[in-house]
Amino acid sequence: MANSASDLGTQPLRSVFTSTLLDIFKQLNISLVVSTYQAGKVILVRHDQTTNAINTHFRNFAKPMGIAVKDNRLCIGGTNTVWEYRNLPAVAAKLEPSGKHDACYLPSSSHITGDIDVHEMAWSEDNQLWLVNTRFDCLCTIDTEHSFTPRWRPSFISALAPEDRCHLNGMALVNGKPKYVTALGKSDTAQGWRDGLAKGGVLIDIETNQTLLAGLSMPHSPRWHQDCLWLLESGKGALTKVDINSGASSAVANLSGFTRGLDFYGPLAFIGLSQVRESASFGAIPLVAETEERTCGVWVVHVETGQTLGFLRFESGVEEIFDVQIIPHSRFPELLEWDDPKVNSSYVIPEEALAKVSPSY
């Protein structure tokens, strides 16, 4: 089935989706939030009951990359800013048409990090937001006093410098704490990761600072799910399962695109696919050498069988996906932009103050 929009400037969006993807959204009562820095958009992928179709809803952002979703919070990392949004169900109830939206995310704060190339973000068990700071090759947190606070960096990185030495890009939490990271190369020189790009990627244990896997093809998006570690070997277009004890890895599925952006719901993996540019940097990776037709969109794969169960494919306007995150228990959410009039007339106050609010409001 087809879906279209025209808010991407001169290049209109065209996308198609499988009926099975629609069925998955209905059964799980979920939606997706997807970032594409190439198009400068955050996309809400949701089920429109009115048309019984998958709806793609676009919002403008400056280089959106990493996304973190937890409870009623949604954070997005951009060029030099981390934006935080909060879901206010009371505002969703007032959106038109009445009764259509079941969540509404309003901007609540922004933090200026400077240009640190935020690749991934996640909340730890103590509600600290952790960032993969790719430009400085470290994991960091943020607070009101600093642009960022470095918390960890690989042992082979000798100093903090805005040089993107190893292209640290992915982070997996285990029991609510950062545990594993991926990088595209073990380099301590500026942009050194670009040498041997096709198979220089590594998986690192944060606690021991040991390299658990090497020789990976552009690893991204490590995730701990159902007591297993997963990652995407983007250079092969693969969803890979890692055996931490033996150090072995195996591809569960191979897809026709640069795999980046991963989230899970039970046995289902939601995977972002991008059309890799055939450039000097990427020309040597296996995906470019072996696959002529490369697609962009979100694929759903059953992790036990490797079977593709459904997909959303962009045919125009969007060529690269960065992150994919599930919004659970929400069929049709809204994401308000900062200048939306509803932001000016919506207020969050302490519970004890609600009793003092005038009945007319």
Coordinates of C-alpha atoms in Angstrom, one line a residue:
M1 CA 0.0 0.0 0.0
A2 CA 1.2 3.5 -0.7
N3 CA 1.6 6.6 1.5
S4 CA 2.6 10.1 0.4
A5 CA 3.4 13.6 1.7
S6 CA 5.0 16.7 0.3
D7 CA 6.7 18.5 3.2
L8 CA 10.3 17.5 2.2
G9 CA 10.8 20.6 0.0
T10 CA 11.1 20.0 -3.7
Q11 CA 11.4 16.2 -3.3
P12 CA 8.0 14.8 -2.2
L13 CA 7.9 11.8 0.1
R14 CA 6.6 8.5 -1.3
S15 CA 6.5 5.3 0.7
V16 CA 4.9 1.9 0.6
F17 CA 4.1 -0.4 3.4
T18 CA 3.0 -4.0 3.7
S19 CA -0.4 -5.0 5.1
T20 CA 1.4 -7.2 7.5
L21 CA 3.2 -4.1 9.0
L22 CA -0.2 -2.5 9.6
D23 CA -1.4 -5.7 11.3
I24 CA 1.7 -5.7 13.6
F25 CA 1.0 -2.1 14.6
K26 CA -2.6 -2.9 15.4
Q27 CA -1.8 -6.0 17.4
L28 CA 1.0 -4.5 19.4
N29 CA -0.6 -1.0 19.8
I30 CA 2.7 0.7 19.1
S31 CA 4.1 3.5 16.9
L32 CA 7.6 4.3 15.9
V33 CA 9.8 7.4 16.1
V34 CA 12.4 7.5 13.4
S35 CA 15.3 10.0 12.8
T36 CA 16.8 10.9 9.4
Y37 CA 19.6 13.5 9.5
Q38 CA 19.9 13.3 5.7
A39 CA 16.3 14.7 5.4
G40 CA 16.5 16.8 8.6
K41 CA 13.3 15.1 9.9
V42 CA 11.9 13.1 12.8
I43 CA 9.2 10.8 11.6
L44 CA 6.3 9.4 13.6
V45 CA 5.2 6.1 12.0
R46 CA 1.7 5.4 13.2
H47 CA -1.6 3.6 12.5
D48 CA -4.3 5.9 11.2
Q49 CA -7.6 4.2 12.1
T50 CA -9.5 6.6 9.8
T51 CA -7.8 5.4 6.7
N52 CA -6.7 2.0 8.1
A53 CA -3.2 2.8 6.8
I54 CA 0.3 3.5 8.1
N55 CA 0.8 7.3 8.4
T56 CA 4.2 9.0 8.3
H57 CA 4.2 12.3 10.2
F58 CA 7.2 14.6 9.7
R59 CA 8.8 17.2 12.0
N60 CA 11.7 19.4 11.2
F61 CA 15.0 19.1 13.2
A62 CA 18.6 20.1 12.6
K63 CA 20.5 16.9 12.0
P64 CA 18.4 14.5 14.3
M65 CA 20.2 11.3 15.2
G66 CA 20.0 9.5 18.5
I67 CA 16.6 9.0 20.1
A68 CA 15.7 7.9 23.7
V69 CA 12.2 6.9 24.7
K70 CA 11.3 6.1 28.3
D71 CA 7.9 6.4 30.1
N72 CA 6.4 9.7 29.0
R73 CA 9.8 11.2 27.9
L74 CA 11.2 11.5 24.4
C75 CA 14.7 12.9 23.7
I76 CA 16.3 13.7 20.4
G77 CA 19.9 14.5 19.8
G78 CA 20.7 17.1 17.0
T79 CA 23.5 19.2 15.7
N80 CA 24.4 20.9 18.9
T81 CA 21.3 20.3 21.1
V82 CA 19.5 17.6 23.0
W83 CA 15.7 18.2 22.9
E84 CA 13.4 16.7 25.5
Y85 CA 9.7 16.2 25.0
R86 CA 7.0 15.1 27.5
N87 CA 3.8 13.3 26.7
L88 CA 0.7 15.2 28.0
P89 CA -2.4 13.0 27.5
A90 CA -4.6 15.9 28.4
V91 CA -3.4 17.9 25.4
A92 CA -3.8 14.8 23.1
A93 CA -7.5 14.7 24.1
K94 CA -7.9 18.3 22.8
L95 CA -6.3 17.7 19.4
E96 CA -8.4 17.6 16.2
P97 CA -10.0 15.5 15.0
S98 CA -11.4 14.7 18.4
G99 CA -10.5 11.2 19.8
K100 CA -7.8 10.4 17.1
H101 CA -4.6 11.1 19.1
D102 CA -3.7 9.0 22.1
A103 CA -0.4 10.8 23.0
C104 CA 1.0 14.3 22.5
Y105 CA 4.7 15.1 23.1
L106 CA 5.4 18.7 23.9
P107 CA 8.8 20.3 24.1
S108 CA 9.9 20.7 27.8
S109 CA 13.6 21.5 27.6
S110 CA 16.7 21.8 25.5
H111 CA 20.3 21.4 26.3
I112 CA 23.1 22.9 24.3
T113 CA 26.0 20.4 24.0
G114 CA 28.0 22.0 21.2
D115 CA 28.7 19.9 18.1
I116 CA 29.5 16.5 19.6
D117 CA 27.7 14.4 17.0
V118 CA 25.3 12.6 19.3
H119 CA 24.8 9.1 17.9
E120 CA 22.8 7.3 20.5
M121 CA 21.1 8.1 23.9
A122 CA 19.5 6.1 26.7
W123 CA 18.3 6.5 30.2
S124 CA 20.1 4.6 32.9
E125 CA 18.3 3.1 35.9
D126 CA 18.9 6.3 37.9
N127 CA 17.2 8.4 35.2
Q128 CA 20.5 9.8 33.9
L129 CA 20.5 10.4 30.2
W130 CA 23.7 8.9 28.7
L131 CA 25.0 10.1 25.3
V132 CA 27.3 8.5 22.8
N133 CA 29.6 11.5 22.1
T134 CA 31.1 10.5 18.8
R135 CA 33.2 13.6 18.2
F136 CA 35.0 13.2 21.5
D137 CA 35.0 9.4 21.4
C138 CA 33.4 9.0 24.8
L139 CA 30.2 8.3 26.7
C140 CA 28.9 11.3 28.5
T141 CA 26.0 12.7 30.6
I142 CA 24.6 16.2 30.7
D143 CA 23.7 18.7 33.4
T144 CA 22.8 22.4 33.8
E145 CA 26.4 23.4 34.5
H146 CA 28.3 21.8 31.5
S147 CA 28.0 21.2 27.8
F148 CA 28.6 17.5 28.7
T149 CA 30.4 15.5 31.3
P150 CA 32.7 12.7 30.0
R151 CA 32.0 9.4 31.9
W152 CA 34.0 6.8 29.9
R153 CA 36.2 6.4 26.8
P154 CA 38.0 3.4 25.2
S155 CA 41.4 2.6 26.7
F156 CA 43.0 3.2 23.3
I157 CA 41.8 6.8 23.2
S158 CA 44.6 8.7 24.8
A159 CA 42.9 12.1 25.3
L160 CA 39.6 14.0 24.9
A161 CA 39.7 15.8 21.6
P162 CA 37.0 16.8 19.0
E163 CA 38.6 14.6 16.4
D164 CA 36.3 11.5 16.0
R165 CA 39.2 9.1 16.3
C166 CA 37.4 5.8 16.5
H167 CA 33.8 6.7 15.6
L168 CA 32.2 5.5 18.8
N169 CA 28.6 5.1 17.7
G170 CA 26.4 2.7 19.7
M171 CA 25.6 1.8 23.3
A172 CA 23.8 -1.1 25.0
L173 CA 22.5 -1.0 28.5
V174 CA 22.3 -4.1 30.7
N175 CA 20.2 -3.9 33.9
G176 CA 19.9 -0.2 33.4
K177 CA 23.6 0.6 33.1
P178 CA 25.8 1.2 30.0
K179 CA 27.6 -2.1 29.3
Y180 CA 28.6 -2.4 25.6
V181 CA 29.6 0.0 22.9
T182 CA 30.5 -0.2 19.2
A183 CA 33.1 1.7 17.3
L184 CA 34.2 1.6 13.6
G185 CA 37.9 1.3 14.3
K186 CA 40.5 1.2 17.1
S187 CA 42.2 4.4 16.2
D188 CA 43.8 7.2 18.3
T189 CA 44.3 9.6 15.4
A190 CA 41.8 12.1 14.0
Q191 CA 39.4 10.3 11.6
G192 CA 41.6 7.2 11.8
W193 CA 38.6 4.9 11.8
R194 CA 38.2 5.5 8.1
D195 CA 41.2 3.2 7.4
G196 CA 40.1 -0.3 7.0
L197 CA 36.5 0.7 7.3
A198 CA 35.1 -2.6 5.8
K199 CA 36.2 -4.8 8.7
G200 CA 37.7 -2.6 11.4
G201 CA 34.7 -2.4 13.7
V202 CA 34.8 -3.5 17.3
L203 CA 32.5 -4.3 20.2
I204 CA 33.8 -3.3 23.6
D205 CA 32.9 -4.2 27.2
I206 CA 32.7 -0.9 29.1
E207 CA 33.3 -2.4 32.5
T208 CA 36.5 -4.3 31.5
N209 CA 37.5 -2.1 28.6
Q210 CA 38.2 -5.3 26.6
T211 CA 37.4 -5.7 22.9
L212 CA 35.0 -8.6 22.8
L213 CA 34.7 -8.7 19.0
A214 CA 36.9 -7.3 16.2
G215 CA 36.8 -7.4 12.4
L216 CA 33.1 -6.3 12.3
S217 CA 31.8 -4.5 9.3
M218 CA 30.6 -1.0 10.5
P219 CA 28.8 -2.2 13.6
H220 CA 26.0 0.0 15.0
S221 CA 23.1 -0.2 17.4
P222 CA 24.1 -2.7 20.0
R223 CA 21.1 -3.8 22.1
W224 CA 20.6 -6.2 25.1
H225 CA 17.3 -8.0 24.6
Q226 CA 16.0 -11.3 26.1
D227 CA 19.3 -11.9 27.8
C228 CA 21.2 -11.7 24.5
L229 CA 23.4 -9.1 22.8
W230 CA 22.4 -8.0 19.3
L231 CA 24.0 -5.5 16.9
L232 CA 23.8 -4.4 13.3
E233 CA 26.7 -5.0 11.0
S234 CA 25.8 -2.1 8.8
G235 CA 28.4 -2.9 6.2
K236 CA 26.8 -6.2 5.5
G237 CA 23.2 -5.2 6.0
A238 CA 23.0 -7.8 8.8
L239 CA 21.2 -8.3 12.1
T240 CA 23.8 -10.1 14.2
K241 CA 23.5 -12.1 17.4
V242 CA 26.5 -12.2 19.7
D243 CA 27.5 -15.0 22.1
I244 CA 29.3 -13.0 24.9
N245 CA 30.7 -16.2 26.5
S246 CA 32.4 -17.6 23.4
G247 CA 32.9 -14.3 21.5
A248 CA 31.2 -15.8 18.4
S249 CA 28.6 -13.9 16.3
S250 CA 26.2 -15.0 13.7
A251 CA 23.9 -13.2 11.3
V252 CA 20.2 -13.8 12.0
A253 CA 19.1 -11.9 8.9
N254 CA 20.7 -10.1 5.9
L255 CA 18.8 -7.2 4.4
S256 CA 19.2 -5.1 1.3
G257 CA 20.3 -1.9 3.0
F258 CA 22.7 -0.3 5.4
T259 CA 21.3 -1.4 8.7
R260 CA 21.3 1.3 11.4
G261 CA 18.7 1.9 14.1
L262 CA 17.3 -1.0 16.1
D263 CA 14.6 -1.7 18.7
F264 CA 12.8 -4.8 19.9
Y265 CA 9.3 -5.8 20.9
G266 CA 9.2 -9.4 22.1
P267 CA 10.6 -11.6 19.2
L268 CA 10.3 -8.7 16.7
A269 CA 13.3 -6.5 15.7
F270 CA 12.5 -3.2 14.1
I271 CA 15.5 -2.3 11.9
G272 CA 16.3 0.9 10.0
L273 CA 17.7 0.5 6.4
S274 CA 19.5 3.2 4.4
Q275 CA 20.7 3.6 0.9
V276 CA 24.5 3.7 1.2
R277 CA 26.3 6.2 -0.9
E278 CA 28.8 4.7 -3.3
S279 CA 31.7 6.9 -2.2
A280 CA 35.4 6.4 -1.6
S281 CA 34.6 5.9 2.1
F282 CA 31.9 3.3 1.6
G283 CA 32.7 1.7 -1.7
A284 CA 34.7 -1.2 -0.1
I285 CA 32.1 -2.4 2.3
P286 CA 30.5 -5.8 1.5
L287 CA 27.0 -4.3 1.1
V288 CA 28.0 -2.0 -1.7
A289 CA 30.1 -4.7 -3.5
E290 CA 27.5 -7.4 -3.3
T291 CA 24.1 -5.7 -3.4
E292 CA 23.1 -3.4 -6.3
E293 CA 19.6 -2.5 -5.1
R294 CA 19.7 -0.9 -1.6
T295 CA 16.5 0.3 0.1
C296 CA 15.6 2.8 2.8
G297 CA 12.9 2.2 5.4
V298 CA 12.0 0.2 8.5
W299 CA 12.0 -3.6 8.4
V300 CA 10.4 -6.0 10.9
V301 CA 12.3 -9.2 11.4
H302 CA 11.4 -12.2 13.6
V303 CA 14.6 -12.9 15.5
E304 CA 14.0 -16.6 15.9
T305 CA 13.6 -17.3 12.2
G306 CA 15.2 -14.3 10.5
Q307 CA 12.1 -13.9 8.4
T308 CA 10.9 -10.5 7.3
L309 CA 7.4 -10.0 8.6
G310 CA 6.7 -6.5 7.2
F311 CA 8.2 -3.3 6.1
L312 CA 7.8 0.4 5.4
R313 CA 9.9 1.5 2.4
F314 CA 10.6 5.1 1.4
E315 CA 10.7 5.6 -2.4
S316 CA 11.4 9.3 -2.5
G317 CA 12.5 12.0 -0.1
V318 CA 14.2 9.9 2.5
E319 CA 17.4 8.0 1.7
E320 CA 19.0 7.3 5.1
I321 CA 17.6 6.3 8.5
F322 CA 19.6 6.8 11.7
D323 CA 17.6 5.7 14.7
V324 CA 14.4 3.7 15.2
Q325 CA 12.6 3.6 18.6
I326 CA 9.3 2.1 19.6
I327 CA 6.6 4.2 21.4
P328 CA 4.7 1.5 23.3
H329 CA 1.0 1.8 24.1
S330 CA 0.5 4.5 21.6
R331 CA -1.3 4.1 18.2
F332 CA -1.4 7.7 17.0
P333 CA 0.9 10.1 18.8
E334 CA 1.6 13.8 18.0
L335 CA 4.9 15.7 18.3
L336 CA 4.4 19.4 18.6
E337 CA 6.9 21.9 17.2
W338 CA 8.2 24.6 19.5
D339 CA 6.2 27.4 17.9
D340 CA 2.9 25.5 18.0
P341 CA 0.2 27.7 19.8
K342 CA -0.8 24.7 21.9
V343 CA 2.7 24.8 23.6
N344 CA 1.9 28.4 24.7
S345 CA -1.4 27.4 26.3
S346 CA -0.4 24.1 27.9
Y347 CA 0.9 24.0 31.5
V348 CA 2.4 21.4 33.7
I349 CA 2.1 22.3 37.4
P350 CA 2.6 20.3 40.7
E351 CA -0.2 18.0 41.7
E352 CA -1.0 20.0 44.9
A353 CA -1.5 23.1 42.8
L354 CA -4.2 21.5 40.6
A355 CA -6.8 21.9 43.4
K356 CA -6.3 25.7 43.2
V357 CA -6.9 26.0 39.5
S358 CA -10.0 27.9 38.5
P359 CA -12.9 25.5 37.6
S360 CA -13.3 27.4 34.3
Y361 CA -10.0 25.8 33.1

